[in-house]
Amino acid sequence: MVVRREPGEWFLLCHTGGDDAVSWVERFDPESLEIVSRSIDLPAGPTWPGGLAVHANGDLYVVFGRYAHRLTPDLELVTSTELPRNRPYNSFVVFSDGTLVTKDFGGARPGEDPSYESGDCELVALSPDLEILARHTVDEGSVARLSARETDVYVVGVHSLLEVHWSGSEFSTAKTIT
């Protein structure tokens, strides 16, 4: 995943594979594609495509495996949080109030029975300092990335589409779209 912070500031999320994966972020020159700088290896855990974003506060946020990380623009680690479930979390959304919302992956990963479904997934709201603000279980697994509009999160489940509202302090399921 690639993001741009400021003109000429391009960052790439990289990772290894497996259940004990690590991730890292590289800043690269957009013309030569040479690596300008690199973060330290960041703990990750179970692999599934994660995400990288530039927050309104200017810092970079990574959600990969079962960890969330906050990095400065110079790729120095500010803080990390181990997410609640021992599953990969597949990316995240950022609300205008600065809250990050992520969820765990509920489908089969490479090497697993392709018919596997976790039966549920969990949304996790994080402060910009990566403190867990709230958790909300959705009663079906989800394999797609989250989407959001204003303060609503859209979870693509294995059987339906769910709209979950974020009040600023807690989640509530607004409706199921089948």
Short mmCIF file of N, CA and C in Angstrom, two decimals, residues 9-96:
data_model
loop_
_atom_site.label_atom_id
_atom_site.label_comp_id
_atom_site.label_asym_id
_atom_site.label_seq_id
_atom_site.Cartn_x
_atom_site.Cartn_y
_atom_site.Cartn_z
N GLU A 9 6.54 13.34 -0.66
CA GLU A 9 6.68 12.40 0.45
C GLU A 9 5.78 11.20 0.22
N TRP A 10 6.37 10.13 -0.25
CA TRP A 10 5.64 8.91 -0.56
C TRP A 10 6.12 7.78 0.35
N PHE A 11 5.16 6.99 0.86
CA PHE A 11 5.46 5.94 1.81
C PHE A 11 4.82 4.63 1.35
N LEU A 12 5.53 3.54 1.60
CA LEU A 12 5.12 2.20 1.17
C LEU A 12 5.07 1.27 2.38
N LEU A 13 3.95 0.56 2.56
CA LEU A 13 3.83 -0.45 3.60
C LEU A 13 4.35 -1.77 3.04
N CYS A 14 5.28 -2.38 3.76
CA CYS A 14 5.89 -3.65 3.35
C CYS A 14 5.70 -4.67 4.47
N HIS A 15 5.84 -5.97 4.14
CA HIS A 15 5.67 -6.99 5.17
C HIS A 15 6.23 -8.33 4.72
N THR A 16 6.43 -9.20 5.70
CA THR A 16 6.75 -10.59 5.44
C THR A 16 5.43 -11.36 5.51
N GLY A 17 5.48 -12.68 5.42
CA GLY A 17 4.27 -13.49 5.46
C GLY A 17 4.23 -14.43 6.65
N GLY A 18 3.16 -15.22 6.72
CA GLY A 18 3.03 -16.23 7.76
C GLY A 18 2.34 -15.73 9.01
N ASP A 19 2.39 -16.55 10.05
CA ASP A 19 1.72 -16.22 11.31
C ASP A 19 2.55 -15.33 12.23
N ASP A 20 3.83 -15.21 11.94
CA ASP A 20 4.72 -14.36 12.75
C ASP A 20 5.33 -13.26 11.90
N ALA A 21 4.52 -12.67 11.05
CA ALA A 21 5.00 -11.65 10.12
C ALA A 21 5.44 -10.38 10.84
N VAL A 22 6.25 -9.61 10.16
CA VAL A 22 6.60 -8.25 10.57
C VAL A 22 6.25 -7.33 9.42
N SER A 23 6.02 -6.07 9.74
CA SER A 23 5.80 -5.07 8.71
C SER A 23 6.79 -3.94 8.92
N TRP A 24 6.90 -3.06 7.95
CA TRP A 24 7.72 -1.87 8.06
C TRP A 24 7.24 -0.88 7.01
N VAL A 25 7.64 0.36 7.16
CA VAL A 25 7.27 1.41 6.21
C VAL A 25 8.54 1.98 5.62
N GLU A 26 8.52 2.19 4.32
CA GLU A 26 9.64 2.82 3.62
C GLU A 26 9.18 4.13 3.00
N ARG A 27 10.02 5.14 3.11
CA ARG A 27 9.80 6.37 2.35
C ARG A 27 10.66 6.24 1.11
N PHE A 28 10.07 6.55 -0.06
CA PHE A 28 10.81 6.38 -1.30
C PHE A 28 10.72 7.63 -2.16
N ASP A 29 11.70 7.79 -3.01
CA ASP A 29 11.74 8.89 -3.97
C ASP A 29 10.78 8.55 -5.11
N PRO A 30 9.81 9.42 -5.40
CA PRO A 30 8.81 9.09 -6.42
C PRO A 30 9.36 9.04 -7.84
N GLU A 31 10.53 9.62 -8.06
CA GLU A 31 11.10 9.60 -9.42
C GLU A 31 12.02 8.40 -9.63
N SER A 32 12.93 8.19 -8.69
CA SER A 32 13.90 7.09 -8.85
C SER A 32 13.41 5.79 -8.22
N LEU A 33 12.43 5.88 -7.32
CA LEU A 33 11.91 4.77 -6.53
C LEU A 33 12.93 4.22 -5.53
N GLU A 34 14.01 4.96 -5.32
CA GLU A 34 15.00 4.55 -4.32
C GLU A 34 14.44 4.80 -2.93
N ILE A 35 14.82 3.91 -1.99
CA ILE A 35 14.39 4.04 -0.60
C ILE A 35 15.17 5.18 0.05
N VAL A 36 14.44 6.13 0.63
CA VAL A 36 15.03 7.28 1.31
C VAL A 36 15.24 6.96 2.78
N SER A 37 14.26 6.30 3.40
CA SER A 37 14.37 5.91 4.80
C SER A 37 13.43 4.74 5.05
N ARG A 38 13.63 4.11 6.23
CA ARG A 38 12.86 2.91 6.56
C ARG A 38 12.60 2.89 8.05
N SER A 39 11.41 2.46 8.43
CA SER A 39 11.10 2.28 9.85
C SER A 39 11.81 1.03 10.36
N ILE A 40 11.77 0.84 11.67
CA ILE A 40 12.21 -0.42 12.24
C ILE A 40 11.18 -1.49 11.86
N ASP A 41 11.54 -2.75 12.06
CA ASP A 41 10.57 -3.83 11.88
C ASP A 41 9.49 -3.67 12.95
N LEU A 42 8.25 -3.76 12.53
CA LEU A 42 7.10 -3.59 13.42
C LEU A 42 6.45 -4.94 13.64
N PRO A 43 6.15 -5.33 14.89
CA PRO A 43 5.46 -6.60 15.11
C PRO A 43 4.14 -6.62 14.34
N ALA A 44 3.78 -7.79 13.84
CA ALA A 44 2.54 -7.90 13.08
C ALA A 44 1.74 -9.12 13.53
N GLY A 45 2.26 -10.32 13.31
CA GLY A 45 1.51 -11.52 13.61
C GLY A 45 0.88 -12.08 12.36
N PRO A 46 -0.33 -12.66 12.45
CA PRO A 46 -0.94 -13.33 11.30
C PRO A 46 -1.10 -12.37 10.11
N THR A 47 -0.64 -12.84 8.94
CA THR A 47 -0.62 -12.00 7.75
C THR A 47 -1.96 -11.95 7.04
N TRP A 48 -2.37 -10.77 6.70
CA TRP A 48 -3.42 -10.47 5.73
C TRP A 48 -3.21 -9.02 5.36
N PRO A 49 -3.52 -8.61 4.13
CA PRO A 49 -3.22 -7.23 3.76
C PRO A 49 -3.74 -6.22 4.77
N GLY A 50 -2.87 -5.38 5.23
CA GLY A 50 -3.20 -4.35 6.21
C GLY A 50 -3.38 -3.01 5.54
N GLY A 51 -3.09 -1.96 6.28
CA GLY A 51 -3.27 -0.64 5.72
C GLY A 51 -2.30 0.38 6.30
N LEU A 52 -2.16 1.48 5.57
CA LEU A 52 -1.29 2.59 5.93
C LEU A 52 -2.06 3.86 5.61
N ALA A 53 -2.00 4.85 6.51
CA ALA A 53 -2.69 6.12 6.27
C ALA A 53 -1.90 7.26 6.89
N VAL A 54 -2.12 8.44 6.32
CA VAL A 54 -1.61 9.67 6.91
C VAL A 54 -2.76 10.30 7.67
N HIS A 55 -2.57 10.52 8.95
CA HIS A 55 -3.59 11.08 9.84
C HIS A 55 -3.56 12.60 9.73
N ALA A 56 -4.64 13.25 10.11
CA ALA A 56 -4.70 14.72 10.11
C ALA A 56 -3.63 15.33 11.02
N ASN A 57 -3.16 14.56 12.02
CA ASN A 57 -2.10 15.06 12.91
C ASN A 57 -0.72 14.99 12.26
N GLY A 58 -0.64 14.47 11.02
CA GLY A 58 0.62 14.40 10.28
C GLY A 58 1.37 13.09 10.43
N ASP A 59 1.01 12.28 11.42
CA ASP A 59 1.69 11.00 11.62
C ASP A 59 1.13 9.93 10.69
N LEU A 60 1.90 8.86 10.56
CA LEU A 60 1.51 7.71 9.75
C LEU A 60 0.99 6.62 10.68
N TYR A 61 -0.05 5.92 10.24
CA TYR A 61 -0.63 4.83 11.01
C TYR A 61 -0.62 3.57 10.17
N VAL A 62 -0.22 2.48 10.81
CA VAL A 62 -0.18 1.16 10.18
C VAL A 62 -1.07 0.23 10.99
N VAL A 63 -1.93 -0.51 10.30
CA VAL A 63 -2.62 -1.64 10.92
C VAL A 63 -2.25 -2.83 10.05
N PHE A 64 -1.56 -3.78 10.68
CA PHE A 64 -1.12 -4.97 9.95
C PHE A 64 -1.01 -6.12 10.94
N GLY A 65 -1.51 -7.31 10.54
CA GLY A 65 -1.53 -8.43 11.47
C GLY A 65 -2.47 -8.08 12.61
N ARG A 66 -2.02 -8.26 13.83
CA ARG A 66 -2.86 -7.92 14.97
C ARG A 66 -2.32 -6.71 15.73
N TYR A 67 -1.61 -5.83 15.02
CA TYR A 67 -1.02 -4.64 15.64
C TYR A 67 -1.39 -3.37 14.91
N ALA A 68 -1.45 -2.29 15.67
CA ALA A 68 -1.57 -0.94 15.12
C ALA A 68 -0.33 -0.17 15.59
N HIS A 69 0.23 0.63 14.69
CA HIS A 69 1.44 1.39 14.98
C HIS A 69 1.26 2.84 14.54
N ARG A 70 1.87 3.74 15.30
CA ARG A 70 1.90 5.16 14.95
C ARG A 70 3.36 5.55 14.74
N LEU A 71 3.64 6.16 13.58
CA LEU A 71 4.99 6.56 13.21
C LEU A 71 5.03 8.06 12.92
N THR A 72 6.15 8.69 13.21
CA THR A 72 6.33 10.09 12.81
C THR A 72 6.60 10.13 11.31
N PRO A 73 6.56 11.31 10.70
CA PRO A 73 6.90 11.42 9.27
C PRO A 73 8.34 10.99 8.97
N ASP A 74 9.21 10.98 10.01
CA ASP A 74 10.58 10.51 9.85
C ASP A 74 10.69 9.00 10.10
N LEU A 75 9.55 8.34 10.23
CA LEU A 75 9.42 6.90 10.43
C LEU A 75 9.95 6.41 11.76
N GLU A 76 9.92 7.28 12.75
CA GLU A 76 10.25 6.88 14.13
C GLU A 76 8.97 6.36 14.78
N LEU A 77 9.07 5.25 15.50
CA LEU A 77 7.92 4.67 16.17
C LEU A 77 7.51 5.52 17.36
N VAL A 78 6.23 5.92 17.40
CA VAL A 78 5.67 6.68 18.52
C VAL A 78 5.07 5.71 19.53
N THR A 79 4.20 4.82 19.05
CA THR A 79 3.55 3.86 19.93
C THR A 79 2.99 2.71 19.10
N SER A 80 2.73 1.59 19.76
CA SER A 80 2.12 0.42 19.14
C SER A 80 1.07 -0.15 20.08
N THR A 81 0.09 -0.81 19.51
CA THR A 81 -0.94 -1.49 20.29
C THR A 81 -1.18 -2.87 19.71
N GLU A 82 -1.18 -3.87 20.58
CA GLU A 82 -1.58 -5.20 20.16
C GLU A 82 -3.10 -5.24 20.19
N LEU A 83 -3.72 -5.60 19.07
CA LEU A 83 -5.17 -5.63 18.97
C LEU A 83 -5.72 -6.89 19.65
N PRO A 84 -7.00 -6.87 20.07
CA PRO A 84 -7.52 -7.88 20.98
C PRO A 84 -7.51 -9.34 20.51
N ARG A 85 -7.79 -9.58 19.26
CA ARG A 85 -7.93 -10.96 18.80
C ARG A 85 -6.67 -11.42 18.07
N ASN A 86 -6.36 -12.70 18.18
CA ASN A 86 -5.20 -13.25 17.48
C ASN A 86 -5.60 -13.62 16.06
N ARG A 87 -6.00 -12.60 15.33
CA ARG A 87 -6.36 -12.71 13.92
C ARG A 87 -5.74 -11.52 13.21
N PRO A 88 -5.60 -11.60 11.90
CA PRO A 88 -5.14 -10.40 11.19
C PRO A 88 -6.26 -9.37 11.12
N TYR A 89 -5.90 -8.12 11.20
CA TYR A 89 -6.85 -7.02 11.03
C TYR A 89 -6.57 -6.43 9.66
N ASN A 90 -7.62 -6.31 8.83
CA ASN A 90 -7.37 -5.89 7.46
C ASN A 90 -7.77 -4.44 7.24
N SER A 91 -6.82 -3.60 7.54
CA SER A 91 -6.87 -2.17 7.30
C SER A 91 -7.79 -1.45 8.27
N PHE A 92 -8.16 -0.20 7.93
CA PHE A 92 -8.89 0.64 8.87
C PHE A 92 -9.43 1.86 8.16
N VAL A 93 -10.30 2.60 8.86
CA VAL A 93 -10.79 3.89 8.40
C VAL A 93 -10.48 4.91 9.50
N VAL A 94 -10.41 6.18 9.12
CA VAL A 94 -10.16 7.26 10.07
C VAL A 94 -11.31 8.25 9.98
N PHE A 95 -11.95 8.53 11.11
CA PHE A 95 -13.04 9.51 11.15
C PHE A 95 -12.49 10.92 11.32
N SER A 96 -13.33 11.90 11.05
CA SER A 96 -12.90 13.30 11.12
C SER A 96 -12.48 13.73 12.53
#
